[in-house]
CSV table of C-alpha atoms in Angstrom, one decimal:
chain,number,residue,atom,x,y,z
A,210,MET,CA,0.0,0.0,0.0
A,211,ILE,CA,2.8,2.5,0.9
A,212,HIS,CA,4.8,1.5,-2.2
A,213,SER,CA,1.7,2.1,-4.4
A,214,THR,CA,1.0,5.5,-2.8
A,215,LEU,CA,4.6,6.6,-3.2
A,216,LYS,CA,4.5,5.6,-6.8
A,217,TYR,CA,1.4,7.7,-7.5
A,218,VAL,CA,2.8,10.6,-5.6
A,219,GLY,CA,6.0,10.4,-7.6
A,220,LEU,CA,4.0,10.3,-10.9
A,221,PHE,CA,2.0,13.3,-9.8
A,222,VAL,CA,5.1,15.3,-9.0
A,223,ILE,CA,6.6,14.4,-12.4
A,224,LEU,CA,3.4,15.3,-14.2
A,225,PHE,CA,3.0,18.6,-12.4
A,226,PHE,CA,6.5,19.8,-13.2
A,227,SER,CA,6.0,18.6,-16.8
A,228,LEU,CA,2.7,20.2,-17.5
A,229,PHE,CA,2.8,23.3,-15.3
A,230,PRO,CA,5.0,25.3,-17.7
A,231,VAL,CA,2.6,24.5,-20.5
A,232,TYR,CA,-0.4,25.7,-18.4
A,233,TRP,CA,1.5,28.8,-17.4
A,234,ILE,CA,2.2,29.8,-21.0
A,235,ILE,CA,-1.5,29.2,-22.0
A,236,SER,CA,-2.7,31.0,-18.9
A,237,PHE,CA,-0.6,34.1,-19.6
A,238,SER,CA,-1.7,34.1,-23.3
A,239,VAL,CA,-5.3,34.7,-22.3
A,240,ARG,CA,-4.8,37.3,-19.6
A,241,GLU,CA,-5.3,41.1,-19.8
A,242,THR,CA,-2.2,43.2,-20.1
A,243,SER,CA,-2.6,44.6,-16.5
A,244,GLU,CA,-2.3,41.0,-15.2
A,245,LEU,CA,0.9,40.0,-16.9
A,246,LEU,CA,3.2,42.1,-14.7
A,247,LYS,CA,1.2,41.7,-11.6
A,248,TYR,CA,3.2,40.4,-8.6
A,249,PRO,CA,2.7,38.0,-7.1
A,250,PRO,CA,0.9,36.5,-10.2
A,251,SER,CA,-2.4,34.8,-9.7
A,252,PHE,CA,-2.6,31.1,-10.5
A,253,PHE,CA,-5.8,31.5,-12.6
A,254,PRO,CA,-6.5,34.4,-14.9
A,255,GLU,CA,-9.0,37.0,-13.5
A,256,THR,CA,-10.3,37.7,-17.0
A,257,ILE,CA,-10.0,35.5,-20.1
A,258,THR,CA,-9.4,37.5,-23.3
A,259,PHE,CA,-8.0,36.7,-26.7
A,260,GLU,CA,-6.9,40.2,-27.6
A,261,ALA,CA,-3.3,39.1,-27.4
A,262,PHE,CA,-3.8,36.7,-30.3
A,263,VAL,CA,-5.6,39.4,-32.3
A,264,THR,CA,-2.7,41.7,-31.7
A,265,LEU,CA,-0.2,39.0,-32.6
A,266,PHE,CA,-1.7,38.2,-36.0
A,267,LYS,CA,-2.3,41.9,-36.7
A,268,PHE,CA,1.2,43.3,-36.2
A,269,ILE,CA,3.4,40.2,-36.8
A,270,ASP,CA,3.5,38.1,-39.9
A,271,MET,CA,2.4,35.0,-38.1
A,272,THR,CA,0.7,33.6,-41.2
A,273,GLY,CA,4.1,33.7,-43.0
A,274,TYR,CA,5.9,32.1,-40.1
A,275,ILE,CA,3.3,29.3,-39.8
A,276,TRP,CA,3.4,28.6,-43.6
A,277,ASN,CA,7.2,28.5,-43.6
A,278,THR,CA,7.2,26.1,-40.7
A,279,LEU,CA,4.5,23.9,-42.2
A,280,LEU,CA,6.2,23.8,-45.6
A,281,VAL,CA,9.6,22.8,-44.1
A,282,SER,CA,8.0,20.2,-41.7
A,283,LEU,CA,5.9,18.5,-44.4
A,284,ALA,CA,8.8,18.5,-46.9
A,285,ALA,CA,11.1,16.9,-44.3
A,286,ALA,CA,8.5,14.4,-43.3
A,287,ALA,CA,7.8,13.4,-47.0
A,288,ILE,CA,11.5,13.0,-47.9
A,289,THR,CA,12.2,11.1,-44.6
A,290,ILE,CA,9.3,8.7,-45.2
A,291,ILE,CA,10.3,7.9,-48.8
A,292,VAL,CA,14.1,7.5,-48.1
A,293,SER,CA,13.6,5.7,-44.8
A,294,THR,CA,11.2,3.2,-46.2
A,295,MET,CA,13.5,2.2,-49.1
A,296,GLY,CA,16.5,2.2,-46.8
A,297,GLY,CA,14.7,0.2,-44.1
A,298,TYR,CA,13.6,-2.4,-46.7
A,299,ALA,CA,17.2,-2.8,-48.0
A,300,LEU,CA,18.5,-3.3,-44.5
A,301,ALA,CA,15.7,-5.7,-43.6
A,302,ARG,CA,15.5,-7.8,-46.7
A,303,ARG,CA,18.8,-7.6,-48.7
A,304,GLN,CA,22.1,-9.2,-47.9
A,305,PHE,CA,25.1,-7.1,-48.9
A,306,ARG,CA,28.6,-6.5,-47.6
A,307,GLY,CA,28.7,-3.8,-44.9
A,308,ARG,CA,25.0,-4.0,-44.0
A,309,ASP,CA,25.7,-4.2,-40.3
A,310,ALA,CA,28.2,-1.4,-40.5
A,311,VAL,CA,25.6,0.8,-42.2
A,312,GLY,CA,23.2,0.2,-39.4
A,313,LEU,CA,25.9,0.9,-36.8
A,314,MET,CA,26.8,4.2,-38.4
A,315,MET,CA,23.1,5.2,-38.5
A,316,LEU,CA,22.8,4.7,-34.8
A,317,SER,CA,26.2,6.2,-34.1
A,318,SER,CA,25.3,9.4,-36.0
A,319,GLN,CA,22.6,10.1,-33.3
A,320,MET,CA,25.4,10.5,-30.7
A,321,ILE,CA,26.7,13.7,-32.5
A,322,PRO,CA,25.4,16.9,-30.8
A,323,THR,CA,23.4,19.0,-33.2
A,324,ILE,CA,25.4,22.1,-32.3
A,325,LEU,CA,28.5,20.6,-33.7
A,326,LEU,CA,26.9,20.3,-37.1
A,327,VAL,CA,25.9,24.0,-37.4
A,328,VAL,CA,29.2,25.4,-38.7
A,329,PRO,CA,29.9,22.6,-41.3
A,330,LEU,CA,26.3,22.7,-42.5
A,331,SER,CA,26.4,26.5,-42.8
A,332,LEU,CA,29.6,26.2,-44.9
A,333,ILE,CA,28.2,23.5,-47.1
A,334,MET,CA,24.9,25.3,-47.7
A,335,GLN,CA,26.8,28.5,-48.5
A,336,PHE,CA,28.9,26.6,-51.0
A,337,LEU,CA,25.8,25.1,-52.6
A,338,GLY,CA,24.0,28.4,-52.6
A,339,LEU,CA,21.3,27.0,-50.3
A,340,LEU,CA,22.0,29.3,-47.3
A,341,ASP,CA,18.9,31.3,-46.3
A,342,SER,CA,16.5,28.9,-48.2
A,343,HIS,CA,13.9,26.4,-47.1
A,344,ILE,CA,15.6,23.7,-49.2
A,345,GLY,CA,18.8,24.0,-47.3
A,346,LEU,CA,17.0,23.8,-44.0
A,347,VAL,CA,15.1,20.7,-45.2
A,348,PHE,CA,18.3,19.0,-46.3
A,349,ALA,CA,19.8,19.7,-42.8
A,350,LEU,CA,16.7,18.3,-41.1
A,351,VAL,CA,16.5,15.1,-43.1
A,352,GLY,CA,20.2,14.4,-42.4
A,353,ILE,CA,19.1,13.9,-38.8
A,354,THR,CA,15.7,12.2,-39.3
A,355,ILE,CA,16.6,9.7,-42.1
A,356,PRO,CA,19.0,7.5,-40.0
A,357,VAL,CA,16.4,7.2,-37.2
A,358,GLY,CA,13.5,6.7,-39.6
A,359,THR,CA,15.5,4.1,-41.6
A,360,TRP,CA,16.2,2.1,-38.4
A,361,MET,CA,12.6,2.3,-37.3
A,362,MET,CA,11.3,1.2,-40.7
A,363,LYS,CA,13.8,-1.7,-40.7
A,364,GLY,CA,12.1,-2.9,-37.5
A,365,PHE,CA,8.6,-2.6,-38.9
A,366,ILE,CA,9.5,-4.4,-42.1
A,367,GLU,CA,11.1,-7.2,-40.2
A,368,THR,CA,7.7,-7.8,-38.5
A,369,VAL,CA,6.2,-8.7,-42.0
A,370,PRO,CA,6.7,-12.5,-42.6
A,371,PHE,CA,9.0,-13.0,-45.5
A,372,GLU,CA,6.8,-15.9,-46.6
A,373,LEU,CA,4.2,-13.4,-47.8
A,374,GLU,CA,6.8,-11.9,-50.3
A,375,GLU,CA,7.8,-15.4,-51.5
A,376,ALA,CA,4.1,-16.3,-52.1
A,377,ALA,CA,3.6,-13.0,-54.0
A,378,VAL,CA,6.6,-13.9,-56.3
A,379,LEU,CA,5.1,-17.3,-56.9
A,380,ASP,CA,1.8,-15.7,-57.8
A,381,GLY,CA,3.5,-13.7,-60.5
A,382,CYS,CA,4.5,-10.4,-58.9
A,383,GLU,CA,7.5,-8.7,-60.3
A,384,ALA,CA,10.4,-7.9,-57.9
A,385,TRP,CA,9.5,-4.2,-57.7
A,386,GLU,CA,5.9,-5.0,-57.1
A,387,VAL,CA,6.4,-7.1,-53.9
A,388,PRO,CA,7.5,-4.2,-51.6
A,389,VAL,CA,4.8,-1.9,-53.0
A,390,ARG,CA,1.8,-4.3,-53.0
A,391,VAL,CA,2.7,-6.6,-50.2
A,392,VAL,CA,4.9,-4.9,-47.7
A,393,LEU,CA,3.8,-1.3,-47.9
A,394,PRO,CA,0.2,-1.8,-46.9
A,395,LEU,CA,1.3,-3.8,-43.8
A,396,ILE,CA,3.8,-1.2,-42.5
A,397,MET,CA,1.4,1.8,-42.7
A,398,PRO,CA,1.5,2.3,-38.9
A,399,GLY,CA,5.3,2.5,-39.2
A,400,ILE,CA,5.1,5.0,-42.0
A,401,VAL,CA,2.7,7.2,-40.0
A,402,THR,CA,4.9,7.0,-37.0
A,403,VAL,CA,8.0,8.1,-38.9
A,404,GLY,CA,6.0,10.9,-40.5
A,405,MET,CA,4.8,12.2,-37.1
A,406,TYR,CA,8.2,11.9,-35.6
A,407,THR,CA,9.8,13.9,-38.4
A,408,PHE,CA,7.0,16.5,-38.5
A,409,ILE,CA,7.2,17.2,-34.7
A,410,LEU,CA,11.0,17.3,-34.8
A,411,ALA,CA,11.1,19.7,-37.9
A,412,TRP,CA,8.3,21.9,-36.4
A,413,GLY,CA,10.3,22.5,-33.2
A,414,GLU,CA,13.8,22.6,-34.8
A,415,PHE,CA,15.5,25.8,-33.5
A,416,VAL,CA,19.3,25.6,-34.0
A,417,PHE,CA,19.3,25.0,-37.7
A,418,SER,CA,16.5,27.4,-38.5
A,419,LEU,CA,18.2,30.2,-36.5
A,420,THR,CA,21.6,29.7,-38.2
A,421,LEU,CA,20.6,28.7,-41.8
A,422,LEU,CA,17.7,31.2,-42.3
A,423,ARG,CA,18.8,34.8,-42.3
A,424,SER,CA,16.0,36.9,-43.9
A,425,GLU,CA,12.8,37.6,-42.1
A,426,GLU,CA,10.5,36.3,-44.8
A,427,MET,CA,12.2,32.9,-44.6
A,428,ARG,CA,12.1,32.4,-40.9
A,429,THR,CA,10.1,29.6,-39.2
A,430,LEU,CA,8.3,29.9,-35.9
A,431,PRO,CA,11.1,28.8,-33.6
A,432,SER,CA,13.7,31.2,-34.9
A,433,ALA,CA,11.1,34.0,-35.2
A,434,LEU,CA,10.2,33.5,-31.6
A,435,ALA,CA,13.8,34.0,-30.6
A,436,VAL,CA,14.7,36.8,-32.9
A,437,ASN,CA,11.6,39.0,-32.5
A,438,PHE,CA,11.5,38.9,-28.7
A,439,GLY,CA,15.1,38.5,-27.6
A,440,ARG,CA,16.9,41.7,-28.7
A,441,THR,CA,16.2,44.4,-26.2
A,442,SER,CA,13.1,43.5,-24.2
A,443,VAL,CA,10.4,40.9,-23.9
A,444,ASP,CA,6.7,41.8,-24.7
A,445,TYR,CA,4.9,39.1,-22.8
A,446,GLU,CA,1.6,40.2,-24.3
A,447,VAL,CA,2.7,38.9,-27.7
A,448,LEU,CA,5.3,36.4,-26.7
A,449,MET,CA,2.9,34.1,-24.8
A,450,PRO,CA,0.3,33.7,-27.6
A,451,MET,CA,3.1,33.2,-30.1
A,452,ALA,CA,4.5,30.4,-27.9
A,453,VAL,CA,1.0,28.8,-27.7
A,454,THR,CA,0.7,29.0,-31.5
A,455,TYR,CA,4.1,27.4,-31.8
A,456,MET,CA,3.3,24.6,-29.3
A,457,ALA,CA,-0.2,23.8,-30.5
A,458,PRO,CA,0.5,21.4,-33.5
A,459,ALA,CA,2.9,19.3,-31.5
A,460,LEU,CA,0.7,19.1,-28.5
A,461,LEU,CA,-2.3,18.2,-30.7
A,462,ILE,CA,-0.4,15.4,-32.5
A,463,MET,CA,1.0,14.0,-29.3
A,464,SER,CA,-2.4,14.1,-27.6
A,465,LEU,CA,-4.2,12.3,-30.4
A,466,PHE,CA,-1.6,9.8,-31.3
A,467,GLN,CA,0.5,9.4,-28.1
A,468,ARG,CA,-0.3,5.7,-27.6
A,469,GLN,CA,0.1,4.7,-31.2
A,470,LEU,CA,3.4,6.7,-31.5
A,471,THR,CA,4.9,5.3,-28.3
A,472,ARG,CA,3.8,1.7,-29.1
A,473,SER,CA,5.1,1.9,-32.7
A,474,ILE,CA,8.4,3.4,-31.8
A,475,ALA,CA,8.9,0.7,-29.1
A,476,GLU,CA,7.9,-2.1,-31.4
A,477,GLY,CA,10.1,-0.9,-34.3
A,478,ALA,CA,13.1,-0.3,-32.0
A,479,LEU,CA,12.9,-3.6,-30.2
A,480,LYS,CA,12.5,-5.6,-33.5
A,481,GLY,CA,15.2,-3.6,-35.2
């Protein structure tokens, strides 16, 4: 009984410290201006208003920032899904020299801190003429997501019995038709998982977007959040609703697909 009580108390403490910052940002985004600098602050807003959101979209190009972020995230997710599915199938079904080494390098690449890649990637993008472009940012993002996505897809593909592919060949399927018609429909949960993982990571990517995107019209939400409100002062009346807008898609995806995402990642990783 005591052990169970302590366990639930510990879970409550962890949950409180995890969710309280989210609540505080949302709470401050719907308060009146007079409440924002009030000390001590009240736990609940005295008056709920959405004027801050109106001001945000009126004086700041939030539509452009959202569109840029959505464009980069969807492009990164699409490229990662295509390349990871093909790479995962090759690692799961094909025997070739250096296959284990390729898998090891993919996993080892995740040990490299992102900040160490900023300068080399900036120089490469400048040489290729892709600095301050969404294409360059997408290339930088998929360099991180494809190794993880490929390893995850390898695990999902290995859950498909190879006998199904052999039976398809005996029934007259061409070699290129087997992965498309037999394997692909069975690994749709894995494809969705890789897509959600990539989208969330690309939506919240800060370091690359801040360093690779220089002009205001190219900026995504994370870098715009830092640049617009970190120079001389902080306007909480606009900062908080902007932070809520930035967090909303990731929170929505995680709330709707948390169990599927967690289960799929675990199954793919364990099998892989």
